[in-house]
Amino acid sequence: MINLSNKKILLIICGGISAYKSLEIIRILKKSNVQVKTILTKSAKEFVTPLSISSLSHEKVYDDIFSVENESEMDHISLSRWADLILVAPITANTISKLSTGSSDDLASTVILASDKEIYLAPAMNVRMWEHPSTKENIDKLKNFGYKIIGPEIGDMACGEFGKGKMTEPNEIIKQIEIYFNNRKKNKKYKAIVTAGPTREYIDPVRFITNKSSGKQGYEIAKSFRDNGFETTLISGQTNLDPISGLNFIKVDTAKEMFEQTINNLPADVAVFTAAVADYKIINYENKKIKKKENLNLSLEKNIDILANISKHNSLRPKLTIGFAAETNNLVKNSLKKLEEKNCDWIVANDVSDNSIGFDSNENQISIFYKDKKNENLKKMSKSLVASELVNRVIENLN
Ligand code: CTP
């Protein structure tokens, strides 16, 4: 029995022959006590009628972003906030292309662009269209945005051809959505801590030493924990990124503060240390602004190692302790050394000498070194996708 009771799903139907299957999706969802609101694109109306949809969903069907009636009842932002999840089934090559460029020229694309919810896409099209390099590129972009793609399947098509492009069957689509909600529920019992961004080590009240870390990878990992149902704490150094809602967001300056906040928020089931903690701090901090002189010698001493401290802690060590290793050379050797010396379960390593995957970029290419199994090399992908790959592995490990 499908356990989706009381969930709110926004179903977007695009124009394709498999749009008729979306009626079956609504029927199954309604039987499982799901509240279903529906958006029809202009071309979807050529395949299914608003009347048949509203008869099944017992809800109004939305289709026009410029409809005064719709907007006064529920505007496009409220519609995207209302949903627990957005499902686009079927999604056509055209809408895939629109979403990949962030275009928002109709209600469906506007709602998706404005959404902060989980988005599932079930493509359906002719095999040549699916295999076209532009569709492939667009799908890769959507995956990197964090959208989940279901199917398509191989089979006979309405156009008479055979190949990959058939929309996944309604039951299977709903099963995947159910897995998502079940995982969220299951993960609610887990607590995750993520450290992110650079630390600042002060020389005097207005000057400090820091590094190039943007915090992007750590923020994406924290978001992914949150989206998967974890009770999440993000302890962040000073970054230019916006705070993240829906989790415990703590901003710190120095390594000492980051360490204290991490300790205060333990115990946790998993901790991921992505922060680029400054290795050194100033020995003689000046309380007053240092005046200009001919020479200034700064004496530095080793900073506290947050990860090593916590992973060696007798009582507070999280079950799964994951460190990061930013390397410019000897990646394998240095990562294995950190894995052992810092008593980690996993080390996630990346080469920061390559600017396209380095500190401030939106992409990353990681290798994961495990204490108890063979290491894995992942291909280059967006930091958001790296985050969900990592969090999926954490979920598998904890369960
Ligand atoms: N780390 C930490 N506290 C520190 C230094 C590092 O918690 N004072 C953590 C980082 O968050 C990361 C891991 O340790 O998870 C490795 O950090 P990295 O900067 O790659 O290594 P270092 O230990 O600083 O060693 P080195 O700079 O020599 O590579």
PDB file of C-alpha atoms in Angstrom, residues 16-215:
ATOM      1  CA  GLY A  16       2.940  14.553 -25.313  1.00  0.00           C
ATOM      2  CA  ILE A  17       1.005  11.446 -26.215  1.00  0.00           C
ATOM      3  CA  SER A  18       1.819   9.916 -22.811  1.00  0.00           C
ATOM      4  CA  ALA A  19      -0.070  12.771 -21.127  1.00  0.00           C
ATOM      5  CA  TYR A  20      -2.975  10.332 -20.954  1.00  0.00           C
ATOM      6  CA  LYS A  21      -0.950   8.329 -18.399  1.00  0.00           C
ATOM      7  CA  SER A  22      -0.941  11.330 -16.084  1.00  0.00           C
ATOM      8  CA  LEU A  23      -4.644  10.672 -15.490  1.00  0.00           C
ATOM      9  CA  GLU A  24      -3.631   7.306 -14.055  1.00  0.00           C
ATOM     10  CA  ILE A  25      -1.019   9.043 -11.875  1.00  0.00           C
ATOM     11  CA  ILE A  26      -3.729  11.314 -10.451  1.00  0.00           C
ATOM     12  CA  ARG A  27      -6.060   8.366  -9.906  1.00  0.00           C
ATOM     13  CA  ILE A  28      -3.452   6.383  -7.926  1.00  0.00           C
ATOM     14  CA  LEU A  29      -2.386   9.425  -5.905  1.00  0.00           C
ATOM     15  CA  LYS A  30      -5.970  10.309  -4.996  1.00  0.00           C
ATOM     16  CA  LYS A  31      -6.597   6.727  -3.904  1.00  0.00           C
ATOM     17  CA  SER A  32      -3.656   7.167  -1.523  1.00  0.00           C
ATOM     18  CA  ASN A  33      -5.148  10.346  -0.030  1.00  0.00           C
ATOM     19  CA  VAL A  34      -2.695  12.682  -1.738  1.00  0.00           C
ATOM     20  CA  GLN A  35      -3.814  16.212  -2.468  1.00  0.00           C
ATOM     21  CA  VAL A  36      -3.029  16.818  -6.148  1.00  0.00           C
ATOM     22  CA  LYS A  37      -3.025  20.177  -7.847  1.00  0.00           C
ATOM     23  CA  THR A  38      -2.313  20.198 -11.557  1.00  0.00           C
ATOM     24  CA  ILE A  39      -0.798  22.563 -14.092  1.00  0.00           C
ATOM     25  CA  LEU A  40      -1.367  21.925 -17.769  1.00  0.00           C
ATOM     26  CA  THR A  41       0.948  23.475 -20.347  1.00  0.00           C
ATOM     27  CA  LYS A  42      -0.630  24.928 -23.457  1.00  0.00           C
ATOM     28  CA  SER A  43       0.239  21.898 -25.583  1.00  0.00           C
ATOM     29  CA  ALA A  44      -0.832  19.441 -22.861  1.00  0.00           C
ATOM     30  CA  LYS A  45      -4.376  20.668 -23.407  1.00  0.00           C
ATOM     31  CA  GLU A  46      -4.209  19.175 -26.905  1.00  0.00           C
ATOM     32  CA  PHE A  47      -3.836  15.732 -25.310  1.00  0.00           C
ATOM     33  CA  VAL A  48      -5.863  15.839 -22.079  1.00  0.00           C
ATOM     34  CA  THR A  49      -8.683  18.129 -21.044  1.00  0.00           C
ATOM     35  CA  PRO A  50      -8.839  20.260 -17.890  1.00  0.00           C
ATOM     36  CA  LEU A  51     -12.256  18.754 -17.238  1.00  0.00           C
ATOM     37  CA  SER A  52     -10.995  15.150 -17.091  1.00  0.00           C
ATOM     38  CA  ILE A  53      -8.129  16.212 -14.812  1.00  0.00           C
ATOM     39  CA  SER A  54     -10.264  18.190 -12.378  1.00  0.00           C
ATOM     40  CA  SER A  55     -12.838  15.389 -12.282  1.00  0.00           C
ATOM     41  CA  LEU A  56     -10.126  13.032 -11.064  1.00  0.00           C
ATOM     42  CA  SER A  57      -8.172  15.400  -8.817  1.00  0.00           C
ATOM     43  CA  HIS A  58     -11.229  17.215  -7.399  1.00  0.00           C
ATOM     44  CA  GLU A  59      -9.145  20.354  -7.671  1.00  0.00           C
ATOM     45  CA  LYS A  60      -8.993  23.296  -9.985  1.00  0.00           C
ATOM     46  CA  VAL A  61      -6.573  22.925 -12.916  1.00  0.00           C
ATOM     47  CA  TYR A  62      -4.083  25.742 -13.407  1.00  0.00           C
ATOM     48  CA  ASP A  63      -2.894  26.684 -16.847  1.00  0.00           C
ATOM     49  CA  ASP A  64      -2.350  30.371 -17.334  1.00  0.00           C
ATOM     50  CA  ILE A  65       0.123  32.556 -15.474  1.00  0.00           C
ATOM     51  CA  PHE A  66      -1.747  35.673 -16.541  1.00  0.00           C
ATOM     52  CA  SER A  67      -5.119  34.520 -15.279  1.00  0.00           C
ATOM     53  CA  VAL A  68      -6.474  37.069 -12.778  1.00  0.00           C
ATOM     54  CA  GLU A  69      -8.777  34.428 -11.363  1.00  0.00           C
ATOM     55  CA  ASN A  70      -5.959  31.924 -10.715  1.00  0.00           C
ATOM     56  CA  GLU A  71      -3.521  34.483  -9.367  1.00  0.00           C
ATOM     57  CA  SER A  72      -5.997  35.953  -6.925  1.00  0.00           C
ATOM     58  CA  GLU A  73      -6.879  32.510  -5.621  1.00  0.00           C
ATOM     59  CA  MET A  74      -3.357  31.098  -5.528  1.00  0.00           C
ATOM     60  CA  ASP A  75      -0.433  32.883  -7.145  1.00  0.00           C
ATOM     61  CA  HIS A  76       2.412  31.031  -8.816  1.00  0.00           C
ATOM     62  CA  ILE A  77       4.737  31.462  -5.824  1.00  0.00           C
ATOM     63  CA  SER A  78       2.145  30.120  -3.354  1.00  0.00           C
ATOM     64  CA  LEU A  79       1.507  27.225  -5.701  1.00  0.00           C
ATOM     65  CA  SER A  80       5.168  26.203  -5.639  1.00  0.00           C
ATOM     66  CA  ARG A  81       5.331  26.694  -1.831  1.00  0.00           C
ATOM     67  CA  TRP A  82       2.119  24.716  -1.329  1.00  0.00           C
ATOM     68  CA  ALA A  83       3.565  21.517  -2.775  1.00  0.00           C
ATOM     69  CA  ASP A  84       5.642  18.985  -0.840  1.00  0.00           C
ATOM     70  CA  LEU A  85       6.977  17.824  -4.187  1.00  0.00           C
ATOM     71  CA  ILE A  86       6.633  18.757  -7.848  1.00  0.00           C
ATOM     72  CA  LEU A  87       6.271  16.028 -10.462  1.00  0.00           C
ATOM     73  CA  VAL A  88       6.451  16.827 -14.180  1.00  0.00           C
ATOM     74  CA  ALA A  89       5.005  13.872 -16.098  1.00  0.00           C
ATOM     75  CA  PRO A  90       5.382  13.696 -18.970  1.00  0.00           C
ATOM     76  CA  ILE A  91       8.087  16.277 -19.537  1.00  0.00           C
ATOM     77  CA  THR A  92       8.833  17.009 -23.202  1.00  0.00           C
ATOM     78  CA  ALA A  93      12.155  17.874 -24.866  1.00  0.00           C
ATOM     79  CA  ASN A  94      10.896  21.443 -25.175  1.00  0.00           C
ATOM     80  CA  THR A  95      10.160  21.891 -21.462  1.00  0.00           C
ATOM     81  CA  ILE A  96      13.445  20.144 -20.590  1.00  0.00           C
ATOM     82  CA  SER A  97      15.217  22.703 -22.764  1.00  0.00           C
ATOM     83  CA  LYS A  98      13.314  25.577 -21.147  1.00  0.00           C
ATOM     84  CA  LEU A  99      14.137  24.421 -17.622  1.00  0.00           C
ATOM     85  CA  SER A 100      17.809  24.005 -18.499  1.00  0.00           C
ATOM     86  CA  THR A 101      18.058  27.702 -19.390  1.00  0.00           C
ATOM     87  CA  GLY A 102      15.834  28.949 -16.579  1.00  0.00           C
ATOM     88  CA  SER A 103      13.233  30.245 -19.013  1.00  0.00           C
ATOM     89  CA  SER A 104       9.898  31.119 -17.420  1.00  0.00           C
ATOM     90  CA  ASP A 105       7.423  32.027 -20.132  1.00  0.00           C
ATOM     91  CA  ASP A 106       4.461  30.023 -18.841  1.00  0.00           C
ATOM     92  CA  LEU A 107       2.988  28.958 -15.510  1.00  0.00           C
ATOM     93  CA  ALA A 108       4.693  25.525 -15.449  1.00  0.00           C
ATOM     94  CA  SER A 109       8.242  26.826 -15.995  1.00  0.00           C
ATOM     95  CA  THR A 110       7.694  29.807 -13.675  1.00  0.00           C
ATOM     96  CA  VAL A 111       6.484  27.621 -10.811  1.00  0.00           C
ATOM     97  CA  ILE A 112       9.464  25.289 -11.225  1.00  0.00           C
ATOM     98  CA  LEU A 113      11.927  28.176 -11.354  1.00  0.00           C
ATOM     99  CA  ALA A 114      10.377  29.614  -8.189  1.00  0.00           C
ATOM    100  CA  SER A 115      10.376  26.294  -6.361  1.00  0.00           C
ATOM    101  CA  ASP A 116      12.547  25.251  -3.445  1.00  0.00           C
ATOM    102  CA  LYS A 117      11.046  21.759  -3.358  1.00  0.00           C
ATOM    103  CA  GLU A 118      12.130  18.385  -4.647  1.00  0.00           C
ATOM    104  CA  ILE A 119      11.440  18.192  -8.390  1.00  0.00           C
ATOM    105  CA  TYR A 120      10.899  14.904 -10.224  1.00  0.00           C
ATOM    106  CA  LEU A 121      10.825  14.759 -14.022  1.00  0.00           C
ATOM    107  CA  ALA A 122       9.514  11.848 -16.095  1.00  0.00           C
ATOM    108  CA  PRO A 123      10.586  12.469 -19.717  1.00  0.00           C
ATOM    109  CA  ALA A 124       8.720  11.081 -22.716  1.00  0.00           C
ATOM    110  CA  MET A 125       9.722  11.648 -26.329  1.00  0.00           C
ATOM    111  CA  ASN A 126      10.870  10.006 -29.519  1.00  0.00           C
ATOM    112  CA  VAL A 127      14.137   8.054 -29.179  1.00  0.00           C
ATOM    113  CA  ARG A 128      16.066  10.375 -31.557  1.00  0.00           C
ATOM    114  CA  MET A 129      14.938  13.387 -29.569  1.00  0.00           C
ATOM    115  CA  TRP A 130      16.007  11.717 -26.307  1.00  0.00           C
ATOM    116  CA  GLU A 131      19.386  10.782 -27.758  1.00  0.00           C
ATOM    117  CA  HIS A 132      20.023  14.174 -29.344  1.00  0.00           C
ATOM    118  CA  PRO A 133      23.163  15.798 -27.868  1.00  0.00           C
ATOM    119  CA  SER A 134      21.197  18.913 -26.918  1.00  0.00           C
ATOM    120  CA  THR A 135      18.663  16.897 -24.875  1.00  0.00           C
ATOM    121  CA  LYS A 136      21.531  14.959 -23.266  1.00  0.00           C
ATOM    122  CA  GLU A 137      23.284  18.194 -22.372  1.00  0.00           C
ATOM    123  CA  ASN A 138      20.059  19.690 -21.000  1.00  0.00           C
ATOM    124  CA  ILE A 139      19.333  16.594 -18.894  1.00  0.00           C
ATOM    125  CA  ASP A 140      22.879  16.752 -17.466  1.00  0.00           C
ATOM    126  CA  LYS A 141      22.235  20.385 -16.544  1.00  0.00           C
ATOM    127  CA  LEU A 142      18.950  19.518 -14.845  1.00  0.00           C
ATOM    128  CA  LYS A 143      20.630  16.715 -12.892  1.00  0.00           C
ATOM    129  CA  ASN A 144      23.254  19.206 -11.806  1.00  0.00           C
ATOM    130  CA  PHE A 145      20.492  21.546 -10.613  1.00  0.00           C
ATOM    131  CA  GLY A 146      19.419  18.661  -8.386  1.00  0.00           C
ATOM    132  CA  TYR A 147      16.277  17.610 -10.307  1.00  0.00           C
ATOM    133  CA  LYS A 148      15.542  13.887 -10.168  1.00  0.00           C
ATOM    134  CA  ILE A 149      14.956  12.176 -13.512  1.00  0.00           C
ATOM    135  CA  ILE A 150      12.729   9.087 -13.699  1.00  0.00           C
ATOM    136  CA  GLY A 151      13.186   7.053 -16.891  1.00  0.00           C
ATOM    137  CA  PRO A 152      12.508   7.165 -19.768  1.00  0.00           C
ATOM    138  CA  GLU A 153      12.123   3.463 -20.593  1.00  0.00           C
ATOM    139  CA  ILE A 154      12.898   1.420 -23.685  1.00  0.00           C
ATOM    140  CA  GLY A 155       9.922   0.224 -25.711  1.00  0.00           C
ATOM    141  CA  ASP A 156       7.526   0.756 -28.596  1.00  0.00           C
ATOM    142  CA  MET A 157       6.578   4.353 -29.130  1.00  0.00           C
ATOM    143  CA  ALA A 158       3.402   5.984 -30.265  1.00  0.00           C
ATOM    144  CA  CYS A 159       5.250   7.234 -33.375  1.00  0.00           C
ATOM    145  CA  GLY A 160       5.906   3.629 -34.418  1.00  0.00           C
ATOM    146  CA  GLU A 161       9.617   3.601 -33.563  1.00  0.00           C
ATOM    147  CA  PHE A 162      11.306   1.514 -30.912  1.00  0.00           C
ATOM    148  CA  GLY A 163      13.880   2.707 -28.368  1.00  0.00           C
ATOM    149  CA  LYS A 164      14.439   4.744 -25.238  1.00  0.00           C
ATOM    150  CA  GLY A 165      11.858   7.472 -24.744  1.00  0.00           C
ATOM    151  CA  LYS A 166       8.730   5.894 -23.257  1.00  0.00           C
ATOM    152  CA  MET A 167       7.485   7.516 -20.081  1.00  0.00           C
ATOM    153  CA  THR A 168       7.971   5.315 -17.005  1.00  0.00           C
ATOM    154  CA  GLU A 169       4.737   3.648 -15.913  1.00  0.00           C
ATOM    155  CA  PRO A 170       2.642   5.587 -13.348  1.00  0.00           C
ATOM    156  CA  ASN A 171       3.060   2.900 -10.661  1.00  0.00           C
ATOM    157  CA  GLU A 172       6.838   3.008 -10.952  1.00  0.00           C
ATOM    158  CA  ILE A 173       6.900   6.845 -10.886  1.00  0.00           C
ATOM    159  CA  ILE A 174       4.829   6.843  -7.729  1.00  0.00           C
ATOM    160  CA  LYS A 175       7.026   4.157  -6.182  1.00  0.00           C
ATOM    161  CA  GLN A 176      10.059   6.428  -6.604  1.00  0.00           C
ATOM    162  CA  ILE A 177       8.223   9.332  -5.014  1.00  0.00           C
ATOM    163  CA  GLU A 178       7.193   7.089  -2.169  1.00  0.00           C
ATOM    164  CA  ILE A 179      10.843   6.051  -1.640  1.00  0.00           C
ATOM    165  CA  TYR A 180      11.754   9.738  -1.409  1.00  0.00           C
ATOM    166  CA  PHE A 181       9.146  10.482   1.268  1.00  0.00           C
ATOM    167  CA  ASN A 182       9.906   7.273   3.167  1.00  0.00           C
ATOM    168  CA  ASN A 183      13.631   8.096   3.206  1.00  0.00           C
ATOM    169  CA  ARG A 184      12.899  11.554   4.544  1.00  0.00           C
ATOM    170  CA  LYS A 185      10.828  10.061   7.301  1.00  0.00           C
ATOM    171  CA  LYS A 186      13.432   7.431   8.115  1.00  0.00           C
ATOM    172  CA  ASN A 187      16.250   9.988   8.167  1.00  0.00           C
ATOM    173  CA  LYS A 188      14.434  12.274  10.616  1.00  0.00           C
ATOM    174  CA  LYS A 189      16.013  10.311  13.425  1.00  0.00           C
ATOM    175  CA  TYR A 190      19.508  11.221  12.202  1.00  0.00           C
ATOM    176  CA  LYS A 191      21.474  14.295  13.096  1.00  0.00           C
ATOM    177  CA  ALA A 192      24.118  15.746  10.764  1.00  0.00           C
ATOM    178  CA  ILE A 193      26.732  18.435  11.340  1.00  0.00           C
ATOM    179  CA  VAL A 194      28.607  20.154   8.535  1.00  0.00           C
ATOM    180  CA  THR A 195      31.448  22.654   8.889  1.00  0.00           C
ATOM    181  CA  ALA A 196      32.007  24.930   5.901  1.00  0.00           C
ATOM    182  CA  GLY A 197      33.842  27.932   4.551  1.00  0.00           C
ATOM    183  CA  PRO A 198      37.075  29.557   5.697  1.00  0.00           C
ATOM    184  CA  THR A 199      38.013  30.628   9.194  1.00  0.00           C
ATOM    185  CA  ARG A 200      39.500  34.005  10.054  1.00  0.00           C
ATOM    186  CA  GLU A 201      42.435  34.334  12.412  1.00  0.00           C
ATOM    187  CA  TYR A 202      42.705  37.885  13.692  1.00  0.00           C
ATOM    188  CA  ILE A 203      45.908  39.903  13.791  1.00  0.00           C
ATOM    189  CA  ASP A 204      44.198  42.905  15.389  1.00  0.00           C
ATOM    190  CA  PRO A 205      40.529  43.991  15.581  1.00  0.00           C
ATOM    191  CA  VAL A 206      40.390  44.870  11.858  1.00  0.00           C
ATOM    192  CA  ARG A 207      42.819  42.511  10.173  1.00  0.00           C
ATOM    193  CA  PHE A 208      42.857  38.793   9.758  1.00  0.00           C
ATOM    194  CA  ILE A 209      44.387  35.859   7.887  1.00  0.00           C
ATOM    195  CA  THR A 210      42.018  33.722   5.867  1.00  0.00           C
ATOM    196  CA  ASN A 211      41.865  31.599   2.707  1.00  0.00           C
ATOM    197  CA  LYS A 212      40.009  31.261  -0.615  1.00  0.00           C
ATOM    198  CA  SER A 213      37.315  28.810   0.505  1.00  0.00           C
ATOM    199  CA  SER A 214      33.840  29.822  -0.772  1.00  0.00           C
ATOM    200  CA  GLY A 215      31.893  27.389   1.406  1.00  0.00           C
TER     201      GLY A 215
END
